[in-house]
């Protein structure tokens, strides 16, 4: 995330927000945020939201996610992208998160991606990052 | 893709291969390739595979994708990641692709991600990149 | 849907609710609602929610969906399953819906499935069902 | 599956085939196989393929799946639907399957749905069905 220029802008139990200011290198051929960049911050936000509910000696790893990219023509050209994740179900082994990604432009937010993600609990494996 | 350091290593009608040499900035906390980087090259490979079947005045845009991240402990630490996409169904409006991502390590490949992707045809909108 | 015994219990612009009373034939080996039945009512609810925003000469067809099945042990044994769909983005060609499926048991609801679905607009093809 | 009229037509380690003869009740408004029926046999075939790799005291449960419905106009009106599943990765906790669903018509098969599915191993919980 650091290499993308993303920053953690909010975290509480079961929720997380990550913000990615616009950079030229992250756009794709039409001038939008690249789907890969939007997915990367959504995936990270979901993983972090899940991690807030783990014990001290546990970490998390995403096992799968699905993302819908919404209306690029209207939304994805912007000043920043903001991913907001919340845990929908926290199970013993698997946690399911839902993540919305908004593009900010002149102070207004437009929903531009929607993700469902599954994360696995890694017991006895604290996060050392 | 260029900003990630990825390169197009193969393309034919309905198929595409993209290779991403390992870089420190692309790893996540456990030392694997970050899911976001694997997804980004898979998404790009699928989009490109779909694009090979378009007319001159058409371009493509991914509308959604789903990726399963497979067995990171065994596969994702490597010298490079290689995404291989093929078009499963090319329709009038939508194209469905399947993309496999392998991690190369000491000349051996391990499947580390599997993606299903839907791409939309953008008629009358040539790709100007 | 009729063959499953499902009924339409709510509809408004961009939203739909479908209810499936429990039947023995819909359960799977552990005694829960079968994932296929939960997916079927979720898919139908999403398609119907999208359809409420179409013109008179248009119909809809689901092009893909992804569903997470949540905590079966706690939720899916019940008196009925209820799918509630809402349109997240209605585009010119594609509509994206989100559908929650709850299991009702003794008057209490438990979220048991979460779906993201993409639906395509079929112009000039009214629904004749 | 029995209530749908589906039958198990093939099984080997890591693979499974389920066949669903056409029945009027399974179609949707345009006369195709209903996406819910196609998804149900795909989900069951994947679960069974995963189950072939389990130990005697283990069972499986699908945790999520994603399905693309391909070109209904050309393929889904048929004599039977056939789901063929194979295990892509069998892990300690999670198994990932890929399932193709074909529609048979006059002896010819057309690919009509493609699924990626994640299944969880239920240790110490033999299947009693």
Short mmCIF file of C-alpha atoms in Angstrom, two decimals:
data_model
loop_
_atom_site.label_atom_id
_atom_site.label_comp_id
_atom_site.label_asym_id
_atom_site.label_seq_id
_atom_site.Cartn_x
_atom_site.Cartn_y
_atom_site.Cartn_z
CA UNK A 1 0.00 0.00 0.00
CA UNK A 2 2.83 2.37 0.83
CA UNK A 3 4.26 1.84 -2.64
CA UNK A 4 0.90 2.88 -4.11
CA UNK A 5 0.83 6.02 -1.97
CA UNK A 6 -2.26 4.85 -0.04
CA UNK A 7 -2.88 5.85 3.56
CA UNK A 8 -4.96 4.43 6.39
CA UNK A 9 -7.51 7.12 7.21
CA UNK A 10 -9.83 5.30 9.58
CA UNK A 11 -10.04 2.15 11.63
CA UNK A 12 -12.45 0.82 14.25
CA UNK A 13 -13.50 -2.69 15.27
CA UNK A 14 -14.77 -4.41 12.11
CA UNK A 15 -14.20 -1.43 9.83
CA UNK A 16 -11.42 0.32 7.96
CA UNK A 17 -10.92 3.20 5.52
CA UNK A 18 -8.01 3.57 3.11
CA UNK A 19 -7.43 6.64 0.92
CA UNK A 20 -5.44 6.75 -2.29
CA UNK A 21 -4.66 10.21 -3.68
CA UNK A 22 -4.62 10.34 -7.47
CA UNK A 23 -1.29 9.70 -9.19
CA UNK A 24 -0.64 9.57 -12.93
CA UNK A 25 0.87 6.09 -12.78
CA UNK A 26 -2.33 4.53 -11.39
CA UNK A 27 -4.60 5.46 -14.26
CA UNK A 28 -5.35 3.18 -17.20
CA UNK A 29 -5.84 4.00 -20.85
CA UNK A 30 -9.01 6.09 -20.52
CA UNK A 31 -7.74 8.23 -17.68
CA UNK A 32 -9.63 6.55 -14.82
CA UNK A 33 -8.15 4.97 -11.74
CA UNK A 34 -6.96 1.53 -12.85
CA UNK A 35 -9.20 -1.29 -11.66
CA UNK A 36 -6.12 -2.91 -10.17
CA UNK A 37 -5.45 0.08 -7.94
CA UNK A 38 -9.10 0.30 -6.82
CA UNK A 39 -9.10 -3.44 -6.11
CA UNK A 40 -5.83 -3.24 -4.22
CA UNK A 41 -7.06 -0.63 -1.77
CA UNK A 42 -10.43 -2.39 -1.40
CA UNK A 43 -8.69 -5.70 -0.69
CA UNK A 44 -6.36 -4.06 1.83
CA UNK A 45 -9.21 -2.23 3.56
CA UNK A 46 -11.18 -5.47 3.89
CA UNK A 47 -8.19 -7.37 5.20
CA UNK A 48 -7.53 -4.67 7.75
CA UNK A 49 -11.18 -4.52 8.86
CA UNK A 50 -11.05 -8.29 9.45
CA UNK A 51 -7.74 -7.96 11.27
CA UNK A 52 -9.25 -5.57 13.82
CA UNK A 53 -11.32 -8.51 15.12
CA UNK A 54 -8.42 -10.95 15.45
CA UNK A 55 -6.51 -11.92 18.59
CA UNK A 56 -2.94 -10.75 19.21
CA UNK A 57 -1.36 -13.94 17.87
CA UNK A 58 -3.47 -14.07 14.71
CA UNK A 59 -3.18 -12.52 11.29
CA UNK A 60 -5.33 -12.60 8.15
CA UNK A 61 -4.97 -13.44 4.49
CA UNK A 62 -7.50 -12.79 1.71
CA UNK A 63 -8.61 -16.00 0.06
CA UNK A 64 -10.83 -14.51 -2.64
CA UNK A 65 -12.65 -11.39 -3.64
CA UNK A 66 -15.06 -10.21 -6.33
CA UNK A 67 -15.32 -6.64 -7.46
CA UNK A 68 -17.81 -4.81 -9.67
CA UNK A 69 -16.45 -1.70 -11.34
CA UNK A 70 -19.27 0.83 -11.59
CA UNK A 71 -19.77 3.52 -14.19
CA UNK A 72 -16.18 4.58 -14.86
CA UNK A 73 -17.25 7.35 -17.18
CA UNK A 74 -18.96 9.21 -14.40
CA UNK A 75 -16.91 8.43 -11.36
CA UNK A 76 -13.36 7.28 -11.53
CA UNK A 77 -11.61 10.42 -12.62
CA UNK A 78 -10.94 12.15 -9.40
CA UNK A 79 -8.70 13.60 -6.76
CA UNK A 80 -8.61 10.46 -4.63
CA UNK A 81 -10.15 7.02 -4.20
CA UNK A 82 -11.48 6.01 -0.78
CA UNK A 83 -12.15 2.38 0.19
CA UNK A 84 -14.49 1.73 3.14
CA UNK A 85 -14.64 -1.82 4.43
CA UNK A 86 -16.88 -3.45 7.01
CA UNK A 87 -17.00 -6.98 8.31
CA UNK A 88 -20.30 -8.63 7.40
CA UNK A 89 -19.65 -11.93 9.18
CA UNK A 90 -16.77 -12.87 11.42
CA UNK A 91 -16.52 -16.64 11.75
CA UNK A 92 -14.10 -18.93 13.51
CA UNK A 93 -12.15 -19.56 10.32
CA UNK A 94 -13.50 -17.19 7.67
CA UNK A 95 -14.47 -13.53 7.73
CA UNK A 96 -16.59 -11.97 5.01
CA UNK A 97 -16.20 -8.26 4.25
CA UNK A 98 -17.97 -5.81 2.03
CA UNK A 99 -16.01 -2.90 0.65
CA UNK A 100 -17.23 0.20 -1.15
CA UNK A 101 -14.79 2.33 -3.12
CA UNK A 102 -15.65 5.95 -3.81
CA UNK A 103 -13.91 8.44 -6.04
CA UNK A 104 -13.67 11.96 -4.62
CA UNK A 105 -13.84 14.87 -7.01
CA UNK A 106 -14.22 18.47 -5.93
CA UNK A 107 -15.38 17.27 -2.51
CA UNK A 108 -18.08 14.93 -3.86
CA UNK A 109 -18.00 11.15 -3.63
CA UNK A 110 -19.19 8.71 -6.31
CA UNK A 111 -19.41 4.97 -5.70
CA UNK A 112 -17.11 3.39 -8.29
CA UNK A 113 -16.45 -0.16 -7.07
CA UNK A 114 -18.15 -2.73 -4.85
CA UNK A 115 -16.30 -5.73 -3.43
CA UNK A 116 -17.19 -8.90 -1.52
CA UNK A 117 -14.16 -10.51 0.05
CA UNK A 118 -13.37 -13.63 2.08
CA UNK A 119 -10.49 -13.56 4.54
CA UNK A 120 -8.99 -16.46 6.48
CA UNK A 121 -7.78 -16.28 10.08
CA UNK A 122 -4.16 -17.37 10.48
CA UNK A 123 -3.97 -18.65 14.06
CA UNK A 124 -0.63 -18.62 15.85
CA UNK A 125 0.84 -16.41 13.20
CA UNK A 126 1.06 -12.82 14.40
CA UNK A 127 1.45 -10.10 11.82
CA UNK A 128 5.03 -8.90 11.90
CA UNK A 129 4.80 -6.10 9.36
CA UNK B 1 1.02 -1.80 -15.93
CA UNK B 2 4.19 0.04 -16.86
CA UNK B 3 4.25 1.64 -13.42
CA UNK B 4 4.13 -1.86 -11.88
CA UNK B 5 7.00 -3.01 -14.05
CA UNK B 6 4.85 -5.55 -15.90
CA UNK B 7 5.51 -6.53 -19.49
CA UNK B 8 3.41 -8.06 -22.25
CA UNK B 9 5.09 -11.36 -23.07
CA UNK B 10 2.56 -12.99 -25.36
CA UNK B 11 -0.54 -12.16 -27.36
CA UNK B 12 -2.65 -14.01 -29.91
CA UNK B 13 -6.35 -13.87 -30.86
CA UNK B 14 -8.30 -14.44 -27.65
CA UNK B 15 -5.26 -14.87 -25.42
CA UNK B 16 -2.63 -12.80 -23.65
CA UNK B 17 0.29 -13.26 -21.26
CA UNK B 18 1.65 -10.59 -18.91
CA UNK B 19 4.80 -11.06 -16.78
CA UNK B 20 5.62 -9.17 -13.61
CA UNK B 21 9.17 -9.55 -12.27
CA UNK B 22 9.36 -9.50 -8.48
CA UNK B 23 9.91 -6.14 -6.82
CA UNK B 24 10.09 -5.42 -3.11
CA UNK B 25 7.30 -2.83 -3.24
CA UNK B 26 4.76 -5.33 -4.53
CA UNK B 27 4.92 -7.73 -1.62
CA UNK B 28 2.58 -7.64 1.35
CA UNK B 29 3.24 -8.34 5.00
CA UNK B 30 4.18 -12.01 4.72
CA UNK B 31 6.56 -11.57 1.80
CA UNK B 32 4.29 -12.84 -0.99
CA UNK B 33 3.24 -10.97 -4.07
CA UNK B 34 0.44 -8.67 -2.95
CA UNK B 35 -3.01 -9.88 -4.05
CA UNK B 36 -3.54 -6.46 -5.58
CA UNK B 37 -0.54 -6.86 -7.88
CA UNK B 38 -1.57 -10.37 -8.92
CA UNK B 39 -5.12 -9.14 -9.57
CA UNK B 40 -3.88 -6.15 -11.54
CA UNK B 41 -1.86 -8.22 -14.00
CA UNK B 42 -4.66 -10.81 -14.27
CA UNK B 43 -7.22 -8.08 -14.97
CA UNK B 44 -4.96 -6.48 -17.56
CA UNK B 45 -4.21 -9.81 -19.25
CA UNK B 46 -7.94 -10.58 -19.48
CA UNK B 47 -8.75 -7.14 -20.84
CA UNK B 48 -6.04 -7.47 -23.44
CA UNK B 49 -7.15 -10.96 -24.47
CA UNK B 50 -10.67 -9.60 -25.01
CA UNK B 51 -9.29 -6.62 -26.91
CA UNK B 52 -7.60 -8.88 -29.47
CA UNK B 53 -11.08 -9.86 -30.67
CA UNK B 54 -12.43 -6.31 -31.02
CA UNK B 55 -12.79 -4.23 -34.18
CA UNK B 56 -10.51 -1.27 -34.90
CA UNK B 57 -12.95 1.31 -33.53
CA UNK B 58 -13.72 -0.58 -30.34
CA UNK B 59 -12.06 -0.80 -26.96
CA UNK B 60 -12.81 -2.74 -23.77
CA UNK B 61 -13.40 -2.08 -20.10
CA UNK B 62 -13.56 -4.64 -17.29
CA UNK B 63 -16.93 -4.58 -15.55
CA UNK B 64 -16.21 -7.13 -12.85
CA UNK B 65 -13.85 -9.88 -11.84
CA UNK B 66 -13.49 -12.49 -9.12
CA UNK B 67 -10.18 -13.93 -8.04
CA UNK B 68 -9.25 -16.84 -5.80
CA UNK B 69 -5.83 -16.58 -4.20
CA UNK B 70 -4.39 -20.07 -3.93
CA UNK B 71 -2.01 -21.41 -1.33
CA UNK B 72 0.23 -18.37 -0.79
CA UNK B 73 2.51 -20.26 1.55
CA UNK B 74 3.64 -22.55 -1.22
CA UNK B 75 3.57 -20.43 -4.30
CA UNK B 76 3.64 -16.67 -4.24
CA UNK B 77 7.22 -16.04 -3.20
CA UNK B 78 9.03 -16.06 -6.47
CA UNK B 79 11.08 -14.45 -9.17
CA UNK B 80 8.12 -13.36 -11.26
CA UNK B 81 4.35 -13.66 -11.60
CA UNK B 82 2.88 -14.62 -14.98
CA UNK B 83 -0.79 -14.07 -15.89
CA UNK B 84 -2.22 -16.09 -18.78
CA UNK B 85 -5.68 -15.07 -20.02
CA UNK B 86 -7.98 -16.66 -22.53
CA UNK B 87 -11.41 -15.63 -23.77
CA UNK B 88 -14.04 -18.17 -22.75
CA UNK B 89 -16.97 -16.49 -24.51
CA UNK B 90 -16.94 -13.49 -26.80
CA UNK B 91 -20.41 -12.00 -27.07
CA UNK B 92 -21.81 -8.99 -28.85
CA UNK B 93 -21.67 -6.89 -25.70
CA UNK B 94 -19.84 -8.90 -23.06
CA UNK B 95 -16.71 -11.04 -23.16
CA UNK B 96 -15.89 -13.53 -20.40
CA UNK B 97 -12.25 -14.39 -19.70
CA UNK B 98 -10.49 -16.85 -17.49
CA UNK B 99 -7.06 -15.96 -16.19
CA UNK B 100 -4.50 -18.11 -14.41
CA UNK B 101 -1.64 -16.48 -12.52
CA UNK B 102 1.49 -18.50 -11.85
CA UNK B 103 4.48 -17.66 -9.70
CA UNK B 104 7.82 -18.62 -11.19
CA UNK B 105 10.57 -19.71 -8.82
CA UNK B 106 13.81 -21.30 -9.95
CA UNK B 107 12.24 -22.05 -13.33
CA UNK B 108 9.16 -23.78 -11.90
CA UNK B 109 5.60 -22.45 -12.07
CA UNK B 110 2.97 -22.71 -9.34
CA UNK B 111 -0.64 -21.68 -9.88
CA UNK B 112 -1.31 -18.94 -7.33
CA UNK B 113 -4.46 -17.16 -8.51
CA UNK B 114 -7.49 -17.94 -10.65
CA UNK B 115 -9.74 -15.21 -12.06
CA UNK B 116 -13.07 -15.01 -13.90
CA UNK B 117 -13.60 -11.65 -15.52
CA UNK B 118 -16.32 -9.89 -17.51
CA UNK B 119 -15.33 -7.23 -20.03
CA UNK B 120 -17.62 -4.89 -21.96
CA UNK B 121 -17.13 -3.86 -25.58
CA UNK B 122 -16.97 -0.08 -26.05
CA UNK B 123 -18.19 0.47 -29.61
CA UNK B 124 -17.07 3.59 -31.47
CA UNK B 125 -14.44 4.26 -28.88
CA UNK B 126 -11.01 3.26 -30.13
CA UNK B 127 -8.26 2.74 -27.61
CA UNK B 128 -5.92 5.70 -27.79
CA UNK B 129 -3.31 4.58 -25.31
CA UNK C 1 -39.61 -19.53 -8.69
CA UNK C 2 -43.13 -20.87 -8.58
CA UNK C 3 -41.76 -24.41 -8.81
CA UNK C 4 -39.62 -23.71 -5.74
CA UNK C 5 -42.63 -22.39 -3.83
CA UNK C 6 -41.19 -18.86 -3.62
CA UNK C 7 -43.37 -15.78 -3.52
CA UNK C 8 -42.85 -12.11 -4.31
CA UNK C 9 -43.44 -10.28 -1.03
CA UNK C 10 -42.29 -6.78 -1.88
CA UNK C 11 -41.40 -4.62 -4.84
CA UNK C 12 -40.62 -0.93 -5.33
CA UNK C 13 -38.44 0.98 -7.80
CA UNK C 14 -34.94 -0.53 -7.57
CA UNK C 15 -35.82 -3.05 -4.87
CA UNK C 16 -37.48 -6.43 -4.47
CA UNK C 17 -38.17 -9.03 -1.77
CA UNK C 18 -38.77 -12.75 -2.39
CA UNK C 19 -39.76 -15.22 0.34
CA UNK C 20 -39.23 -18.97 0.26
CA UNK C 21 -41.01 -20.99 2.95
CA UNK C 22 -39.04 -24.01 4.11
CA UNK C 23 -39.66 -27.29 2.29
CA UNK C 24 -37.93 -30.61 2.89
CA UNK C 25 -36.79 -30.94 -0.71
CA UNK C 26 -34.76 -27.73 -0.59
CA UNK C 27 -32.44 -28.75 2.19
CA UNK C 28 -29.03 -30.33 1.65
CA UNK C 29 -27.24 -33.02 3.62
CA UNK C 30 -26.83 -31.11 6.90
CA UNK C 31 -30.41 -29.91 7.08
CA UNK C 32 -29.84 -26.32 5.98
CA UNK C 33 -31.42 -24.56 3.05
CA UNK C 34 -29.44 -25.69 0.00
CA UNK C 35 -27.09 -23.02 -1.35
CA UNK C 36 -28.73 -23.50 -4.73
CA UNK C 37 -32.14 -22.53 -3.37
CA UNK C 38 -30.76 -19.48 -1.54
CA UNK C 39 -28.89 -18.43 -4.69
CA UNK C 40 -31.95 -18.93 -6.85
CA UNK C 41 -34.16 -16.61 -4.81
CA UNK C 42 -31.32 -14.06 -4.48
CA UNK C 43 -30.72 -14.11 -8.24
CA UNK C 44 -34.45 -13.73 -8.93
CA UNK C 45 -34.84 -10.90 -6.43
CA UNK C 46 -31.91 -9.04 -8.00
CA UNK C 47 -33.23 -9.54 -11.50
CA UNK C 48 -36.64 -8.28 -10.47
CA UNK C 49 -35.19 -5.23 -8.68
CA UNK C 50 -33.33 -4.36 -11.89
CA UNK C 51 -36.45 -4.95 -13.95
CA UNK C 52 -38.40 -2.35 -11.98
CA UNK C 53 -36.13 0.31 -13.53
CA UNK C 54 -36.55 -0.86 -17.14
CA UNK C 55 -38.77 0.59 -19.85
CA UNK C 56 -41.89 -1.22 -21.04
CA UNK C 57 -40.16 -2.82 -24.03
CA UNK C 58 -37.13 -4.02 -22.08
CA UNK C 59 -36.36 -7.08 -20.03
CA UNK C 60 -33.35 -8.26 -18.04
CA UNK C 61 -31.05 -11.25 -17.84
CA UNK C 62 -28.46 -12.01 -15.15
CA UNK C 63 -24.97 -12.22 -16.61
CA UNK C 64 -23.11 -13.20 -13.46
CA UNK C 65 -23.38 -13.33 -9.70
CA UNK C 66 -21.23 -14.13 -6.72
CA UNK C 67 -22.59 -15.34 -3.42
CA UNK C 68 -21.03 -15.83 0.00
CA UNK C 69 -22.78 -18.36 2.20
CA UNK C 70 -22.52 -17.19 5.80
CA UNK C 71 -22.38 -19.29 8.93
CA UNK C 72 -24.78 -22.09 8.02
CA UNK C 73 -24.55 -23.67 11.43
CA UNK C 74 -26.21 -20.68 13.04
CA UNK C 75 -28.60 -19.43 10.44
CA UNK C 76 -29.90 -21.53 7.62
CA UNK C 77 -32.21 -23.88 9.45
CA UNK C 78 -35.41 -21.96 9.55
CA UNK C 79 -39.03 -21.41 8.72
CA UNK C 80 -38.34 -19.38 5.58
CA UNK C 81 -35.61 -17.67 3.59
CA UNK C 82 -36.09 -14.05 2.54
CA UNK C 83 -34.05 -12.39 -0.24
CA UNK C 84 -33.92 -8.58 -0.32
CA UNK C 85 -32.38 -7.00 -3.39
CA UNK C 86 -31.53 -3.41 -4.18
CA UNK C 87 -30.02 -1.84 -7.29
CA UNK C 88 -26.59 -0.36 -6.52
CA UNK C 89 -25.96 1.08 -9.97
CA UNK C 90 -28.30 1.25 -12.93
CA UNK C 91 -26.36 1.84 -16.14
CA UNK C 92 -27.35 2.08 -19.76
CA UNK C 93 -26.37 -1.53 -20.42
CA UNK C 94 -25.57 -3.12 -17.05
CA UNK C 95 -27.24 -2.97 -13.66
CA UNK C 96 -25.45 -4.05 -10.49
CA UNK C 97 -27.50 -5.36 -7.57
CA UNK C 98 -26.73 -6.37 -4.03
CA UNK C 99 -28.87 -9.01 -2.41
CA UNK C 100 -29.04 -10.12 1.22
CA UNK C 101 -30.67 -13.42 2.12
CA UNK C 102 -31.96 -13.93 5.64
CA UNK C 103 -33.27 -17.04 7.30
CA UNK C 104 -36.30 -16.52 9.51
CA UNK C 105 -36.65 -18.68 12.59
CA UNK C 106 -39.16 -18.07 15.32
CA UNK C 107 -39.64 -14.52 14.04
CA UNK C 108 -35.92 -13.67 14.05
CA UNK C 109 -33.81 -13.04 10.96
CA UNK C 110 -30.20 -14.12 10.45
CA UNK C 111 -28.15 -13.01 7.46
CA UNK C 112 -27.12 -16.22 5.69
CA UNK C 113 -26.05 -15.19 2.19
CA UNK C 114 -24.72 -12.09 0.45
CA UNK C 115 -24.78 -11.68 -3.32
CA UNK C 116 -23.39 -9.24 -5.88
CA UNK C 117 -25.05 -9.60 -9.25
CA UNK C 118 -24.73 -8.07 -12.72
CA UNK C 119 -27.80 -7.88 -14.93
CA UNK C 120 -27.98 -6.85 -18.60
CA UNK C 121 -30.76 -4.78 -20.15
CA UNK C 122 -32.43 -6.50 -23.10
CA UNK C 123 -33.72 -3.63 -25.23
CA UNK C 124 -36.66 -4.23 -27.52
CA UNK C 125 -37.42 -7.50 -25.83
CA UNK C 126 -40.35 -7.17 -23.46
CA UNK C 127 -40.80 -9.80 -20.79
CA UNK C 128 -43.62 -12.07 -21.84
CA UNK C 129 -43.81 -14.29 -18.78
CA UNK D 1 -30.40 -32.48 -6.12
CA UNK D 2 -32.85 -35.36 -6.11
CA UNK D 3 -35.72 -32.88 -5.88
CA UNK D 4 -34.40 -31.14 -9.00
CA UNK D 5 -34.20 -34.44 -10.87
CA UNK D 6 -30.40 -34.27 -11.16
CA UNK D 7 -28.23 -37.37 -11.27
CA UNK D 8 -24.58 -38.08 -10.55
CA UNK D 9 -23.11 -39.30 -13.84
CA UNK D 10 -19.42 -39.37 -13.08
CA UNK D 11 -17.03 -39.20 -10.16
CA UNK D 12 -13.28 -39.70 -9.73
CA UNK D 13 -10.70 -38.23 -7.34
CA UNK D 14 -10.97 -34.45 -7.63
CA UNK D 15 -13.69 -34.47 -10.27
CA UNK D 16 -17.44 -34.91 -10.58
CA UNK D 17 -20.18 -34.73 -13.22
CA UNK D 18 -23.86 -34.06 -12.54
CA UNK D 19 -26.57 -34.20 -15.21
CA UNK D 20 -29.93 -32.45 -15.09
CA UNK D 21 -32.49 -33.47 -17.71
CA UNK D 22 -34.70 -30.63 -18.86
CA UNK D 23 -37.96 -30.08 -16.98
CA UNK D 24 -40.51 -27.37 -17.57
CA UNK D 25 -40.36 -26.13 -13.97
CA UNK D 26 -36.66 -25.29 -14.18
CA UNK D 27 -36.90 -22.78 -17.01
CA UNK D 28 -37.22 -19.04 -16.52
CA UNK D 29 -39.20 -16.48 -18.48
CA UNK D 30 -37.36 -16.80 -21.81
CA UNK D 31 -37.43 -20.58 -21.92
CA UNK D 32 -33.85 -21.26 -20.87
CA UNK D 33 -32.67 -23.27 -17.94
CA UNK D 34 -33.01 -20.99 -14.92
CA UNK D 35 -29.68 -19.64 -13.68
CA UNK D 36 -30.60 -20.98 -10.24
CA UNK D 37 -30.86 -24.53 -11.55
CA UNK D 38 -27.57 -24.27 -13.45
CA UNK D 39 -25.88 -22.82 -10.36
CA UNK D 40 -27.32 -25.50 -8.12
CA UNK D 41 -25.91 -28.37 -10.15
CA UNK D 42 -22.57 -26.56 -10.59
CA UNK D 43 -22.35 -25.93 -6.84
CA UNK D 44 -23.21 -29.55 -6.07
CA UNK D 45 -20.72 -30.91 -8.61
CA UNK D 46 -17.96 -28.74 -7.13
CA UNK D 47 -18.80 -29.78 -3.59
CA UNK D 48 -18.78 -33.42 -4.58
CA UNK D 49 -15.46 -33.09 -6.43
CA UNK D 50 -13.94 -31.59 -3.29
CA UNK D 51 -15.51 -34.30 -1.13
CA UNK D 52 -13.74 -37.05 -3.11
CA UNK D 53 -10.45 -35.75 -1.64
CA UNK D 54 -11.63 -35.71 1.99
CA UNK D 55 -10.94 -38.25 4.73
CA UNK D 56 -13.65 -40.55 6.01
CA UNK D 57 -14.53 -38.35 8.99
CA UNK D 58 -14.70 -35.13 6.99
CA UNK D 59 -17.36 -33.42 4.97
CA UNK D 60 -17.50 -30.22 2.92
CA UNK D 61 -19.55 -27.05 2.72
CA UNK D 62 -19.46 -24.39 -0.01
CA UNK D 63 -18.48 -21.00 1.39
CA UNK D 64 -18.82 -18.97 -1.78
CA UNK D 65 -19.11 -19.24 -5.53
CA UNK D 66 -19.23 -16.99 -8.56
CA UNK D 67 -20.90 -17.93 -11.81
CA UNK D 68 -20.91 -16.34 -15.25
CA UNK D 69 -23.93 -17.18 -17.37
CA UNK D 70 -22.80 -17.37 -20.97
CA UNK D 71 -24.81 -16.58 -24.07
CA UNK D 72 -28.22 -17.90 -23.06
CA UNK D 73 -29.72 -17.19 -26.46
CA UNK D 74 -27.50 -19.75 -28.10
CA UNK D 75 -27.06 -22.41 -25.51
CA UNK D 76 -29.39 -22.91 -22.62
CA UNK D 77 -32.41 -24.31 -24.35
CA UNK D 78 -31.67 -27.97 -24.41
CA UNK D 79 -32.35 -31.55 -23.50
CA UNK D 80 -30.14 -31.55 -20.43
CA UNK D 81 -27.56 -29.51 -18.52
CA UNK D 82 -24.29 -31.16 -17.49
CA UNK D 83 -22.00 -29.75 -14.80
CA UNK D 84 -18.35 -30.89 -14.78
CA UNK D 85 -16.29 -29.93 -11.75
CA UNK D 86 -12.60 -30.31 -11.03
CA UNK D 87 -10.56 -29.37 -7.98
CA UNK D 88 -8.04 -26.64 -8.85
CA UNK D 89 -6.39 -26.49 -5.42
CA UNK D 90 -6.96 -28.69 -2.42
CA UNK D 91 -5.68 -27.02 0.73
CA UNK D 92 -5.71 -27.98 4.37
CA UNK D 93 -8.78 -25.84 5.06
CA UNK D 94 -10.08 -24.61 1.71
CA UNK D 95 -10.56 -26.28 -1.65
CA UNK D 96 -11.05 -24.29 -4.85
CA UNK D 97 -13.03 -25.81 -7.71
CA UNK D 98 -13.79 -24.80 -11.23
CA UNK D 99 -17.05 -25.97 -12.77
CA UNK D 100 -18.21 -25.82 -16.37
CA UNK D 101 -21.88 -26.26 -17.20
CA UNK D 102 -22.86 -27.35 -20.69
CA UNK D 103 -26.28 -27.56 -22.27
CA UNK D 104 -26.84 -30.63 -24.43
CA UNK D 105 -29.05 -30.29 -27.47
CA UNK D 106 -29.39 -32.91 -30.17
CA UNK D 107 -26.17 -34.52 -28.92
CA UNK D 108 -24.12 -31.30 -29.02
CA UNK D 109 -22.77 -29.47 -25.99
CA UNK D 110 -22.56 -25.71 -25.54
CA UNK D 111 -20.77 -24.10 -22.60
CA UNK D 112 -23.43 -22.04 -20.80
CA UNK D 113 -22.01 -21.31 -17.34
CA UNK D 114 -18.62 -21.08 -15.68
CA UNK D 115 -18.18 -21.20 -11.91
CA UNK D 116 -15.35 -20.67 -9.42
CA UNK D 117 -16.18 -22.07 -6.00
CA UNK D 118 -14.56 -22.23 -2.57
CA UNK D 119 -15.36 -25.15 -0.29
CA UNK D 120 -14.38 -25.61 3.35
CA UNK D 121 -13.32 -28.89 4.92
CA UNK D 122 -15.44 -29.86 7.94
CA UNK D 123 -13.11 -31.99 10.06
CA UNK D 124 -14.62 -34.52 12.44
CA UNK D 125 -17.98 -34.16 10.79
CA UNK D 126 -18.69 -37.08 8.48
CA UNK D 127 -21.37 -36.68 5.87
CA UNK D 128 -24.45 -38.57 7.00
CA UNK D 129 -26.69 -38.07 4.02
#
